[in-house]
JSON list of C-alpha atoms in Angstrom, two decimals:
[
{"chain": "A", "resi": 1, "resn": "UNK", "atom": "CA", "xyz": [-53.33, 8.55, -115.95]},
{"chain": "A", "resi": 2, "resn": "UNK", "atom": "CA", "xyz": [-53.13, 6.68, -112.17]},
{"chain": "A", "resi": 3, "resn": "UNK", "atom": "CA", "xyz": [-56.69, 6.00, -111.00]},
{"chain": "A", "resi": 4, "resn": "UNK", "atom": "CA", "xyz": [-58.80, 4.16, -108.52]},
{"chain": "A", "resi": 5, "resn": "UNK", "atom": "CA", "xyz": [-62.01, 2.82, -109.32]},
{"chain": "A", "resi": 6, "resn": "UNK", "atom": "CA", "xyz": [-64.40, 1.57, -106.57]},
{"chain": "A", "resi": 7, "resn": "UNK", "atom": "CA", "xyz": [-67.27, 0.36, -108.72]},
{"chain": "A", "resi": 8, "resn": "UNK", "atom": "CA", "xyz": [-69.68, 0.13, -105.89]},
{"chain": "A", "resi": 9, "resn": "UNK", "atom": "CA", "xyz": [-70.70, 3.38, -104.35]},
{"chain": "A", "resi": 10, "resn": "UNK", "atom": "CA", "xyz": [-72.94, 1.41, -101.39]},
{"chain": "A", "resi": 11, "resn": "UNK", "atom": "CA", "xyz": [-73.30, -2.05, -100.43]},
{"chain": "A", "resi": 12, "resn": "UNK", "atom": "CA", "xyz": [-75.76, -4.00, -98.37]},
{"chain": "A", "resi": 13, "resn": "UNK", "atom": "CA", "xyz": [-75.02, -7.17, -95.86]},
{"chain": "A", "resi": 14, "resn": "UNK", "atom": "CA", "xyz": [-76.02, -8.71, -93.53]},
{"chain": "A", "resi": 15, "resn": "UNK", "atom": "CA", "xyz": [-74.27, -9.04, -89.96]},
{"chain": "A", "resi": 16, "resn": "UNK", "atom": "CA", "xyz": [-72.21, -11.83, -90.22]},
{"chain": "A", "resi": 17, "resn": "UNK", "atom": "CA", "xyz": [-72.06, -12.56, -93.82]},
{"chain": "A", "resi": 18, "resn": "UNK", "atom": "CA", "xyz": [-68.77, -12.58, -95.89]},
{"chain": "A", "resi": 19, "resn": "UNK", "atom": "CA", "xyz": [-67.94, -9.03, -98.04]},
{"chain": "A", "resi": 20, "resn": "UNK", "atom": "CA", "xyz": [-65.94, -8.24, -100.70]},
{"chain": "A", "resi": 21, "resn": "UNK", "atom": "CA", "xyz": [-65.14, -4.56, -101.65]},
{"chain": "A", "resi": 22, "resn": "UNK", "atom": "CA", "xyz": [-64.22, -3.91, -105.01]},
{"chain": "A", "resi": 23, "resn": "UNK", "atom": "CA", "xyz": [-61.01, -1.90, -106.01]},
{"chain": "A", "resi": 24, "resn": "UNK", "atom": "CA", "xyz": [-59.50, -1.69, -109.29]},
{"chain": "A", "resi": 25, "resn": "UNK", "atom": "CA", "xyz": [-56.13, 0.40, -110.37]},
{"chain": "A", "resi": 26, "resn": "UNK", "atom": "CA", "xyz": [-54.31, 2.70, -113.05]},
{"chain": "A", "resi": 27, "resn": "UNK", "atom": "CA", "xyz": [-50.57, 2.51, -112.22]},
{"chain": "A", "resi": 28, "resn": "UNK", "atom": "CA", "xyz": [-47.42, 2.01, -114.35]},
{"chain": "A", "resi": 29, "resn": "UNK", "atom": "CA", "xyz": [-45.15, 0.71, -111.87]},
{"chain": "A", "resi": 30, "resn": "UNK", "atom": "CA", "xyz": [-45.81, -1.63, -109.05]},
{"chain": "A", "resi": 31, "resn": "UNK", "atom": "CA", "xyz": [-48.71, 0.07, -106.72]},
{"chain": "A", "resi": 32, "resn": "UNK", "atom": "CA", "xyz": [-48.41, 0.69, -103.20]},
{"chain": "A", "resi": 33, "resn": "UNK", "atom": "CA", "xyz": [-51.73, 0.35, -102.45]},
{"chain": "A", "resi": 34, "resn": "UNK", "atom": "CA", "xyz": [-54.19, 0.38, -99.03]},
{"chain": "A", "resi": 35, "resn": "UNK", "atom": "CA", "xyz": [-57.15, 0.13, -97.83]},
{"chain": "A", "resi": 36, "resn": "UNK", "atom": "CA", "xyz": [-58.58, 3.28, -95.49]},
{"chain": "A", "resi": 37, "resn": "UNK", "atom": "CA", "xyz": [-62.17, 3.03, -93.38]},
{"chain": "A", "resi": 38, "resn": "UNK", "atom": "CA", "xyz": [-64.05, 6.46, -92.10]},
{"chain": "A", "resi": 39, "resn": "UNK", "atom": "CA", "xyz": [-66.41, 5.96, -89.68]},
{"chain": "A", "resi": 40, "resn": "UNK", "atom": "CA", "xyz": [-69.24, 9.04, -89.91]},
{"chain": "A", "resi": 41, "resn": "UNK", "atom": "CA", "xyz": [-67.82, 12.29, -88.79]},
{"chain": "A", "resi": 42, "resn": "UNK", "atom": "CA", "xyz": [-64.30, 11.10, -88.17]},
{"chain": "A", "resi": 43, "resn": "UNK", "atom": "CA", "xyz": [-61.22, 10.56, -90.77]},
{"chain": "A", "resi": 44, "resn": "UNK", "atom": "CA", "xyz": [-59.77, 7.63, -92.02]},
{"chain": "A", "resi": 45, "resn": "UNK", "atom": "CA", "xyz": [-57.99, 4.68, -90.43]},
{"chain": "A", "resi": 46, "resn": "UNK", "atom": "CA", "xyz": [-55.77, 2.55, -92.21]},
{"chain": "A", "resi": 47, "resn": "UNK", "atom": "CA", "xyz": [-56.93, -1.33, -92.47]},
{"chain": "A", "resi": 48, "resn": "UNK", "atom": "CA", "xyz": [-54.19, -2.68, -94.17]},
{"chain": "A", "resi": 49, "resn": "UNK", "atom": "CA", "xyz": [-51.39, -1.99, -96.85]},
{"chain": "A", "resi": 50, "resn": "UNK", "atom": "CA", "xyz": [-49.63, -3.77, -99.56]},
{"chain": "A", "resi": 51, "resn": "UNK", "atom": "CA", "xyz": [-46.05, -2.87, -100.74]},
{"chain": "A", "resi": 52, "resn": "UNK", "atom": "CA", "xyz": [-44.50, -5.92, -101.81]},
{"chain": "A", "resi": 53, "resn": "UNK", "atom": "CA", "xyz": [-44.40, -9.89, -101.49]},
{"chain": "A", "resi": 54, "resn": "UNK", "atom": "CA", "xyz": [-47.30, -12.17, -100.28]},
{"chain": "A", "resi": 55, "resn": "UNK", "atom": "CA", "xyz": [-50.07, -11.00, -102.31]},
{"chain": "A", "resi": 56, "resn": "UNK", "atom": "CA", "xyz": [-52.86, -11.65, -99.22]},
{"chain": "A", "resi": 57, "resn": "UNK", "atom": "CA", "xyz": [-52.42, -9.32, -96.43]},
{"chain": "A", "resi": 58, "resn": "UNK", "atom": "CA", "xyz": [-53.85, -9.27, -93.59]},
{"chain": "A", "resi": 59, "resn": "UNK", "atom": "CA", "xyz": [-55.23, -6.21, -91.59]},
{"chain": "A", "resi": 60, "resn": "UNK", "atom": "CA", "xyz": [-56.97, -5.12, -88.36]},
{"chain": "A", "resi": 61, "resn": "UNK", "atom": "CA", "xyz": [-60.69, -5.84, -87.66]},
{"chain": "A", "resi": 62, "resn": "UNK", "atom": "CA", "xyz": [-60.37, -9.17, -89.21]},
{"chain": "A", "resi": 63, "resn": "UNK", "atom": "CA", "xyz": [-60.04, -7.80, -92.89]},
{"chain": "A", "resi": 64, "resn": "UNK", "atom": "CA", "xyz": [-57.87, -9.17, -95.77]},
{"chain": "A", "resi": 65, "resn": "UNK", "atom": "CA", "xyz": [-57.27, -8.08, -99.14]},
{"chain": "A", "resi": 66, "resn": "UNK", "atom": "CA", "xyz": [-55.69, -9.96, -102.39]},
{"chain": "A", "resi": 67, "resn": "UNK", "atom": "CA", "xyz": [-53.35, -8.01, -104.82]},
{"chain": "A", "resi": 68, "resn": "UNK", "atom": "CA", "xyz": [-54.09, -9.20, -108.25]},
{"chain": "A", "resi": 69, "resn": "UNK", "atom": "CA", "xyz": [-51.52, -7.43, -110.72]},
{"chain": "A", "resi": 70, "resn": "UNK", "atom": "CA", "xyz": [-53.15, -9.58, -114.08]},
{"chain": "A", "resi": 71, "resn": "UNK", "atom": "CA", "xyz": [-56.30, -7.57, -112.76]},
{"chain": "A", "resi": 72, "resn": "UNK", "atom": "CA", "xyz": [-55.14, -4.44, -111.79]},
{"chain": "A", "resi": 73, "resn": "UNK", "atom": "CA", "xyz": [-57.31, -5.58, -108.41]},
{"chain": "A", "resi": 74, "resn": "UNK", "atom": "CA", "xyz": [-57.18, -4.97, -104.65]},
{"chain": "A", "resi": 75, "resn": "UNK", "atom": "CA", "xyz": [-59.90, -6.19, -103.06]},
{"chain": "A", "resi": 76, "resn": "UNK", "atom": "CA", "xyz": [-60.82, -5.77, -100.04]},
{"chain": "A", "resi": 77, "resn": "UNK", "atom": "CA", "xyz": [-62.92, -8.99, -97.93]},
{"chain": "A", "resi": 78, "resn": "UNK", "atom": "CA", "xyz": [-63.97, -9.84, -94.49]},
{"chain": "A", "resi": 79, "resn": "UNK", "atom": "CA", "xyz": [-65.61, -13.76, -93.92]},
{"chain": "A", "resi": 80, "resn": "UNK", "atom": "CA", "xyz": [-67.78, -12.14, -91.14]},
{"chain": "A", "resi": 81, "resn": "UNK", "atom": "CA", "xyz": [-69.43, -8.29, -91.40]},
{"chain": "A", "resi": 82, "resn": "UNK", "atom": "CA", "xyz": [-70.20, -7.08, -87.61]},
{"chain": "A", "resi": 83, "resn": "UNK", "atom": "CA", "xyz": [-72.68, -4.09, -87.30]},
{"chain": "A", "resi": 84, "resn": "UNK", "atom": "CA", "xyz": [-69.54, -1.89, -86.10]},
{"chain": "A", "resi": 85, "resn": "UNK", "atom": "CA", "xyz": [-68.15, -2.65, -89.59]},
{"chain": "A", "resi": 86, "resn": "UNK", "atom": "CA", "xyz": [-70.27, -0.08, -91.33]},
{"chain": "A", "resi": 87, "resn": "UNK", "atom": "CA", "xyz": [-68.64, 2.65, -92.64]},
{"chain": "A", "resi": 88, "resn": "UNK", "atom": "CA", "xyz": [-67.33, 4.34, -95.65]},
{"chain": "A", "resi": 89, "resn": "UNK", "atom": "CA", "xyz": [-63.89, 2.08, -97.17]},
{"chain": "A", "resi": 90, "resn": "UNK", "atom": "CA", "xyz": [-61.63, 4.05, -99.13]},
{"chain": "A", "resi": 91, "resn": "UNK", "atom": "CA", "xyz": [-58.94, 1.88, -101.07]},
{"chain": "A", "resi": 92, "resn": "UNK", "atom": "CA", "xyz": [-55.48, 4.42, -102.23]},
{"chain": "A", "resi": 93, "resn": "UNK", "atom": "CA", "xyz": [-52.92, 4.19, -104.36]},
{"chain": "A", "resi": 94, "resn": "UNK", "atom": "CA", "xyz": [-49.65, 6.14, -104.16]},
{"chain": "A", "resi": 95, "resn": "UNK", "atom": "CA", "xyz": [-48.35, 7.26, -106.81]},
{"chain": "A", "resi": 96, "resn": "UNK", "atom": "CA", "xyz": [-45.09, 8.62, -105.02]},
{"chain": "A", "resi": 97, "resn": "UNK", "atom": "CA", "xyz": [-43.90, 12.25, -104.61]},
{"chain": "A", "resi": 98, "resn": "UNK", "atom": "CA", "xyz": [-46.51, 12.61, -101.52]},
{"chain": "A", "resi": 99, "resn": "UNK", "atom": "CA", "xyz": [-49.38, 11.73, -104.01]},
{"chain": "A", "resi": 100, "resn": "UNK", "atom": "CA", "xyz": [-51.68, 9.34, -102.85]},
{"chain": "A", "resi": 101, "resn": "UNK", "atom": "CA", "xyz": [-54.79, 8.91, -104.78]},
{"chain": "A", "resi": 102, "resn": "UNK", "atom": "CA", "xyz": [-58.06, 7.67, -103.42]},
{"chain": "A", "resi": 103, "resn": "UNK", "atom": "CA", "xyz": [-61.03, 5.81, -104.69]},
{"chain": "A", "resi": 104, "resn": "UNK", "atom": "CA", "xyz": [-64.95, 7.38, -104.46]},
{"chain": "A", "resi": 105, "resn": "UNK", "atom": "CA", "xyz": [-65.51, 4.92, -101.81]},
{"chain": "A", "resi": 106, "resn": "UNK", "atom": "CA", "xyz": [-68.02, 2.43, -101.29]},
{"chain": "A", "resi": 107, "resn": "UNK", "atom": "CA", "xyz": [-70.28, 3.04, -98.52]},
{"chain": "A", "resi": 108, "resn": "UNK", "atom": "CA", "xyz": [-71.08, -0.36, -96.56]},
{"chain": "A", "resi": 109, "resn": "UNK", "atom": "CA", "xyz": [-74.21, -0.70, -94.53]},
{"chain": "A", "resi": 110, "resn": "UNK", "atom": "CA", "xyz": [-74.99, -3.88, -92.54]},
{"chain": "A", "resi": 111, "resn": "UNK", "atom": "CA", "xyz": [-78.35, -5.39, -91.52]},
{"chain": "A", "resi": 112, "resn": "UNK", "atom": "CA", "xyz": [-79.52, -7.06, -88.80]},
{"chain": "B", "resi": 1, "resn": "UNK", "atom": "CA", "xyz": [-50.66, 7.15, -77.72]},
{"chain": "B", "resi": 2, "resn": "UNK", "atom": "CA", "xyz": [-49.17, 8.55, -80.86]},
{"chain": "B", "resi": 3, "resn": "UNK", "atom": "CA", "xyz": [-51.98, 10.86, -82.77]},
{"chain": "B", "resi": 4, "resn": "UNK", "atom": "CA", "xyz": [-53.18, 13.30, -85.05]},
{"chain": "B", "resi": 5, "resn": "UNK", "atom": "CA", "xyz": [-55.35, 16.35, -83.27]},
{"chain": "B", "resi": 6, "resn": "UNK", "atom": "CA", "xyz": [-57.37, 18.47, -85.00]},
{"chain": "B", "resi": 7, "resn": "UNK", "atom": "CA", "xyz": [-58.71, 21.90, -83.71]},
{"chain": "B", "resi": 8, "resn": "UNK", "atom": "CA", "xyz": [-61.45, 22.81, -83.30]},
{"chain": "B", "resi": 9, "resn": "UNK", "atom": "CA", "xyz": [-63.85, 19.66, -84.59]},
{"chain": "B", "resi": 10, "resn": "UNK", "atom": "CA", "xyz": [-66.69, 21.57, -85.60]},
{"chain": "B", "resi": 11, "resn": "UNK", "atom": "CA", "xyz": [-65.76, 25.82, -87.03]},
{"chain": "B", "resi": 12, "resn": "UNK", "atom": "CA", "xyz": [-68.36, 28.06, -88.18]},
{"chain": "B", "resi": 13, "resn": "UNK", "atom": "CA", "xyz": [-67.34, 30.81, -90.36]},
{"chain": "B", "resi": 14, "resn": "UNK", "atom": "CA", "xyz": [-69.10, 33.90, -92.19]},
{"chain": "B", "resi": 15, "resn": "UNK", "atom": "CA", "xyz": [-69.08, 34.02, -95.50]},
{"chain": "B", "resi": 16, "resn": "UNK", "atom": "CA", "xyz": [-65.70, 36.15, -96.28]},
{"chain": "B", "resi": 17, "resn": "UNK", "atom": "CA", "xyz": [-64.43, 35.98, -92.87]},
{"chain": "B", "resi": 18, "resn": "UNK", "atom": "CA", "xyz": [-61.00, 34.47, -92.56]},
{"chain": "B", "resi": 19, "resn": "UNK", "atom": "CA", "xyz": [-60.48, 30.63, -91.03]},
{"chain": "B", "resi": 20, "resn": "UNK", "atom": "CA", "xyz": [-57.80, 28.69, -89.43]},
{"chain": "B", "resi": 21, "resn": "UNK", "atom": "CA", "xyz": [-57.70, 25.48, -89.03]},
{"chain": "B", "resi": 22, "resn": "UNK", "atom": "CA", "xyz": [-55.03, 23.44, -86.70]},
{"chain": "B", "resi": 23, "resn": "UNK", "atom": "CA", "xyz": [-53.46, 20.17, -86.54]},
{"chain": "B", "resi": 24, "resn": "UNK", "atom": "CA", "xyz": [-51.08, 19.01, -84.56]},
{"chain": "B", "resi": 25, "resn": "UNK", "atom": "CA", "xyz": [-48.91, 15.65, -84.43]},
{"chain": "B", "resi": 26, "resn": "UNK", "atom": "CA", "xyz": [-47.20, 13.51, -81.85]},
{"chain": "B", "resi": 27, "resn": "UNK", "atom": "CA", "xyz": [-45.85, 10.90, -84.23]},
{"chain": "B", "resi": 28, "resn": "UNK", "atom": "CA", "xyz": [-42.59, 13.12, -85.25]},
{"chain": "B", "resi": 29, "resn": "UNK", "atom": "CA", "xyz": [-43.68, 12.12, -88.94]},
{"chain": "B", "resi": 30, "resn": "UNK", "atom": "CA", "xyz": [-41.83, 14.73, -91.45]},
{"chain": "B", "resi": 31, "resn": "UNK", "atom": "CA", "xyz": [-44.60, 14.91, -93.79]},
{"chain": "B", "resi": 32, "resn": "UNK", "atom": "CA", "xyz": [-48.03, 16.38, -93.41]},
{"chain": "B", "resi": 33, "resn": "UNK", "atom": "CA", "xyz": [-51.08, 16.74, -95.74]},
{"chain": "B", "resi": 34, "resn": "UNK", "atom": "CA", "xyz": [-54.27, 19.04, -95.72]},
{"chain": "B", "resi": 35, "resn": "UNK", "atom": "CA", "xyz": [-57.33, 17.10, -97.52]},
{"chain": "B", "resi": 36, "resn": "UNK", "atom": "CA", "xyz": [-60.45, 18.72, -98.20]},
{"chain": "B", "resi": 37, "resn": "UNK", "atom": "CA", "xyz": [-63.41, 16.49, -98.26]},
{"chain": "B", "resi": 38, "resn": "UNK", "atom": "CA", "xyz": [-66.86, 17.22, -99.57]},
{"chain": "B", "resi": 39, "resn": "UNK", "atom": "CA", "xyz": [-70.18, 14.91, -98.53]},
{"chain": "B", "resi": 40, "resn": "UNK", "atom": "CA", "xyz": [-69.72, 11.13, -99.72]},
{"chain": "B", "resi": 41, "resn": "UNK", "atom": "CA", "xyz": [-66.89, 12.09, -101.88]},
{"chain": "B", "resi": 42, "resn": "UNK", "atom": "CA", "xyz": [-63.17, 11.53, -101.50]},
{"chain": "B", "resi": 43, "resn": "UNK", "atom": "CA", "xyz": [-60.85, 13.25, -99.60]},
{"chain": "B", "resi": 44, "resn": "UNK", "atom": "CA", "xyz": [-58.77, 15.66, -102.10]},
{"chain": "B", "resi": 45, "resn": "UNK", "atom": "CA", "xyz": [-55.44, 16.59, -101.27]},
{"chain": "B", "resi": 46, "resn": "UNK", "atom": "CA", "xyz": [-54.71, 20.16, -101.23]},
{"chain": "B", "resi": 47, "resn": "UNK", "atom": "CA", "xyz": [-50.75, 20.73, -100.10]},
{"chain": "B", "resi": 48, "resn": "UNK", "atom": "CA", "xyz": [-48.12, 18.92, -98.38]},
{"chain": "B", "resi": 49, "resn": "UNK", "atom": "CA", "xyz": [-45.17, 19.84, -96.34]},
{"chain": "B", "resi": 50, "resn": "UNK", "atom": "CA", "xyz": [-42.06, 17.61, -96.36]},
{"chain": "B", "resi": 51, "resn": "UNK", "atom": "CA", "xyz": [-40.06, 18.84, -93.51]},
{"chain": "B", "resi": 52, "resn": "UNK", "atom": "CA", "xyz": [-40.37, 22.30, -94.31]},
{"chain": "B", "resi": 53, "resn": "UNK", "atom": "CA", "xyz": [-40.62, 22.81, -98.17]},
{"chain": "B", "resi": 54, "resn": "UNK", "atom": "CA", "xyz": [-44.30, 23.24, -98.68]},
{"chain": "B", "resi": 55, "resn": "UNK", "atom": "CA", "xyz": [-45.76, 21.57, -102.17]},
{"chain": "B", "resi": 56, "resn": "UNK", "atom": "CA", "xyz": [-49.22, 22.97, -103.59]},
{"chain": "B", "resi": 57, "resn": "UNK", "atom": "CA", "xyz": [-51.52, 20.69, -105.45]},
{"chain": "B", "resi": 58, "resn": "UNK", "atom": "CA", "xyz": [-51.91, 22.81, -108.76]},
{"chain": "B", "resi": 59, "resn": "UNK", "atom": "CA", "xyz": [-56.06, 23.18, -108.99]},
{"chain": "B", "resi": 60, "resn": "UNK", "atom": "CA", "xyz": [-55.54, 24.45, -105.06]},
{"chain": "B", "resi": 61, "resn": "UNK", "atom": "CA", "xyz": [-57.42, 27.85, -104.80]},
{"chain": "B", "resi": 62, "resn": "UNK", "atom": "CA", "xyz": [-55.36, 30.66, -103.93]},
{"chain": "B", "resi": 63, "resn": "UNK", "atom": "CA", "xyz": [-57.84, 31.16, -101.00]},
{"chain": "B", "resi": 64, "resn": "UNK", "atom": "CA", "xyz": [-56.04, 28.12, -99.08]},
{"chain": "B", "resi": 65, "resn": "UNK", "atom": "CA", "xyz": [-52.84, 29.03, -97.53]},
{"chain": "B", "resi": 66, "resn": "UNK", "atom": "CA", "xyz": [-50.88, 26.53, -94.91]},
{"chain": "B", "resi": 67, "resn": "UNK", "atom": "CA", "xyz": [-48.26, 27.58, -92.33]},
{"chain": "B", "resi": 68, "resn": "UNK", "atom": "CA", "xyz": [-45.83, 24.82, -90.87]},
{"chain": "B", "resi": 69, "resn": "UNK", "atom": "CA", "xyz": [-44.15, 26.53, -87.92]},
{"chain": "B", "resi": 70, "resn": "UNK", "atom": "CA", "xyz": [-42.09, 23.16, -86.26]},
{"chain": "B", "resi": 71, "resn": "UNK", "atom": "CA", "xyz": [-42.56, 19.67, -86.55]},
{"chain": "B", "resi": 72, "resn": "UNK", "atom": "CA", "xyz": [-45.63, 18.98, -85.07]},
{"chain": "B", "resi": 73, "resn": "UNK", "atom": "CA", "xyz": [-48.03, 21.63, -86.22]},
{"chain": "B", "resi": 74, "resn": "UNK", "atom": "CA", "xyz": [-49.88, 23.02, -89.41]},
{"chain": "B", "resi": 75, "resn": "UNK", "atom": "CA", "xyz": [-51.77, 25.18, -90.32]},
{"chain": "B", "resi": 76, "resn": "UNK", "atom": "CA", "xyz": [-54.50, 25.60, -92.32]},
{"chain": "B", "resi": 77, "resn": "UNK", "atom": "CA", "xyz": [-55.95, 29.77, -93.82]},
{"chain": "B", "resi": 78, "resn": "UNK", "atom": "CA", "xyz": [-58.50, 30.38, -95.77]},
{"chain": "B", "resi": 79, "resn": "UNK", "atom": "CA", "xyz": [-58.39, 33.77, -96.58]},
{"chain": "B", "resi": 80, "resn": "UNK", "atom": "CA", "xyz": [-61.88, 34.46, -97.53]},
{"chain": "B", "resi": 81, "resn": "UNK", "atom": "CA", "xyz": [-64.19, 31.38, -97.45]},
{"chain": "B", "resi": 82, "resn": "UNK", "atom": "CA", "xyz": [-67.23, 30.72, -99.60]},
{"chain": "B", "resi": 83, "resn": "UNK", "atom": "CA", "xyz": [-70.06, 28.74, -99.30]},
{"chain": "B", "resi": 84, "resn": "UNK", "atom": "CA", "xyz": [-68.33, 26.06, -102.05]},
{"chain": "B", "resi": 85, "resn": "UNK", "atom": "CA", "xyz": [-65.23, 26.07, -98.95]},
{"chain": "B", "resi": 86, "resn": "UNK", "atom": "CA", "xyz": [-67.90, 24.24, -96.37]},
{"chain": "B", "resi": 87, "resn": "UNK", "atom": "CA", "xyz": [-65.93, 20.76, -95.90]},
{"chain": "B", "resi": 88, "resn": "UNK", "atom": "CA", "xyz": [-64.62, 18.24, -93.52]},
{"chain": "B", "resi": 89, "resn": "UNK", "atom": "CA", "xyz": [-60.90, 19.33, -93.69]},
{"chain": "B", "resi": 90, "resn": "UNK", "atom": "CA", "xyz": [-58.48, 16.29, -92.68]},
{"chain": "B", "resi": 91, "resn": "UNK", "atom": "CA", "xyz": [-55.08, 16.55, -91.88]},
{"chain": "B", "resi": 92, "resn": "UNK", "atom": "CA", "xyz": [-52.77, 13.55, -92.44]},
{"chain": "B", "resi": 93, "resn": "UNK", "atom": "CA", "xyz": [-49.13, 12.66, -91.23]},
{"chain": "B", "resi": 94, "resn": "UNK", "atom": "CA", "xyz": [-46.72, 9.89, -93.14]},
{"chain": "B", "resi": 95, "resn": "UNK", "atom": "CA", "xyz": [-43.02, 9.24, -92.45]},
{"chain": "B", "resi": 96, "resn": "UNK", "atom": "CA", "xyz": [-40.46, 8.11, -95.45]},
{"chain": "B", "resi": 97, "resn": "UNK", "atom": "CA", "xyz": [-38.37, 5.72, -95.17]},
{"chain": "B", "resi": 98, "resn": "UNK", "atom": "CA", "xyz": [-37.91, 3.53, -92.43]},
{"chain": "B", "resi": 99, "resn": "UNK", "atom": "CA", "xyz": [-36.75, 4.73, -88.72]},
{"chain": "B", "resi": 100, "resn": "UNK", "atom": "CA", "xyz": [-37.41, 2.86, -85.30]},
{"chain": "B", "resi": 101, "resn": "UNK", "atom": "CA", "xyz": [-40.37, 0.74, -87.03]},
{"chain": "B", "resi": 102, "resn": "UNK", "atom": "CA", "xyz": [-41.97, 3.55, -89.06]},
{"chain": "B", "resi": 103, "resn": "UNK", "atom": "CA", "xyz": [-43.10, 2.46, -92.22]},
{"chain": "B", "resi": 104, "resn": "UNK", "atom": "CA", "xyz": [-43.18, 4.44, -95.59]},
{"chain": "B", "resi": 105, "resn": "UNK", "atom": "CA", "xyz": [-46.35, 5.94, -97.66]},
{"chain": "B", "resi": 106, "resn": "UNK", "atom": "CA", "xyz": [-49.23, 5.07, -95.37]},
{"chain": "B", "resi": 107, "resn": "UNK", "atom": "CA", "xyz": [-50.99, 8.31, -93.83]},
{"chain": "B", "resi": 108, "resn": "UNK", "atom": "CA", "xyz": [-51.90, 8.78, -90.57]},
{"chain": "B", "resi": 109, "resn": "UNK", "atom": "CA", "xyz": [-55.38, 10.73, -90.15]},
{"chain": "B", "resi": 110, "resn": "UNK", "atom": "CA", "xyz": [-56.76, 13.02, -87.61]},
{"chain": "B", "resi": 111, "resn": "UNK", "atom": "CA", "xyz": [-60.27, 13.22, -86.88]},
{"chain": "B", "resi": 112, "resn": "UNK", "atom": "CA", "xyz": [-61.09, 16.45, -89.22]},
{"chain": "B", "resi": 113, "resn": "UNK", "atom": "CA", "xyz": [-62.59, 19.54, -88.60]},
{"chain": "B", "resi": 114, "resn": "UNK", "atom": "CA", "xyz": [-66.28, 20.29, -90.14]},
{"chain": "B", "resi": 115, "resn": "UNK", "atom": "CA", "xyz": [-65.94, 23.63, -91.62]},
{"chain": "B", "resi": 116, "resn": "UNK", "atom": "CA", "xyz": [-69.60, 25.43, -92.12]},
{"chain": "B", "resi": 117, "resn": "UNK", "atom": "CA", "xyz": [-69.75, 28.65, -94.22]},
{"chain": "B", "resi": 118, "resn": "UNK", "atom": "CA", "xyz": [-72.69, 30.79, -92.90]}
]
């Protein structure tokens, strides 16, 4: 069965150290796969999106994430975490016919 | 700017007492979603309309109807709302295939409404 895993349901950093979010996948065929962020009360906002070719792809706010198909990965990294970064990050799968399929989401909070 | 509005933000509701929820879109996308999502959990997709041929998720309740009248607007009824129904509801918007630079797959989100069950 397609699934998303996000193995880590909060994380902790401080502002302007380096994060990596976890995100691992269940998919048959070649994933389209994204990353979403929802800031408190508000819905989601795409960060960036992977469909096919380079394997790094870039996003707004500064983020990146690497698809890894001999890991089933797609994780999600920034080199520098601002305080405006927190938020809840949501990476997706879709699984086509209108079925996209979203992780538990990992909760980031920053420190000063 | 292109968006995704949801009306009203915030809904209170009695316990029983029929709900609707809005959305409207300005991005002329031909698909649109209706995701229920509970406290620090994610969003769970209840139906989708392409164009106009509506698609239910099969654990849906029966208690959550959707009306697409035209392009840009959905709706969201819940017939008789319980105090399990109390959710941020999102609407979402995606285009297939590619048109004038609109890509394929990735949603488009509006804000939500917060639906409380009294």
């Amino acid at each position: 069965a397609q699934s998303v895993t996000q193995p880590d349901i909060h994380i902790t950093v401080s502002e302007g150290a380096s994060l990596e979010l976890r995100c691992n996948y269940s998919y048959g065929a070649t994933p389209y796969l994204f990353w979403y962020v929802q800031s408190p009360g508000q819905g989601l906002q795409l960060l960036l999106k992977y469909f096919s070719g380079d394997t790094l792809v870039q996003g707004i706010k500064g983020f990146e994430a690497e698809f890894k198909r001999s890991q089933s990965s797609f994780n999600l990294r920034k080199p520098s975490v601002h305080w405006s970064d927190a938020a809840e990050y949501f990476c997706a799968v879709d699984t086509g016919g209108f079925k996209t399929i979203f992780g538990a989401g990992t909760r980031l909070f920053v420190k000063a | 700017d292109a968006m995704v509005i949801q009306n009203p933000r915030y809904q209170v509701t009695q316990f029983g007492k029929p709900v609707t929820l809005s959305c409207s879109q300005t991005l002329n996308h031909n698909v649109m979603y209706w995701y229920q999502q509970k406290s620090s959990q994610a969003p769970k997709l209840l139906f989708h309309y392409y164009d106009k041929d509506f698609n239910n998720e099969a654990d849906t309740p029966d208690n959550f109807q959707s009306r697409r009248p035209n392009t840009s607007f959905c709706f969201l009824d819940i017939r008789s709302p319980g105090l399990g129904d109390a959710a941020m509801y999102l609407c979402a918007t995606s285009a297939l295939g590619t048109s004038g630079g609109l890509s394929s797959y990735e949603q488009y989100f509006g804000p939500g409404t917060r639906l409380t069950v009294t």
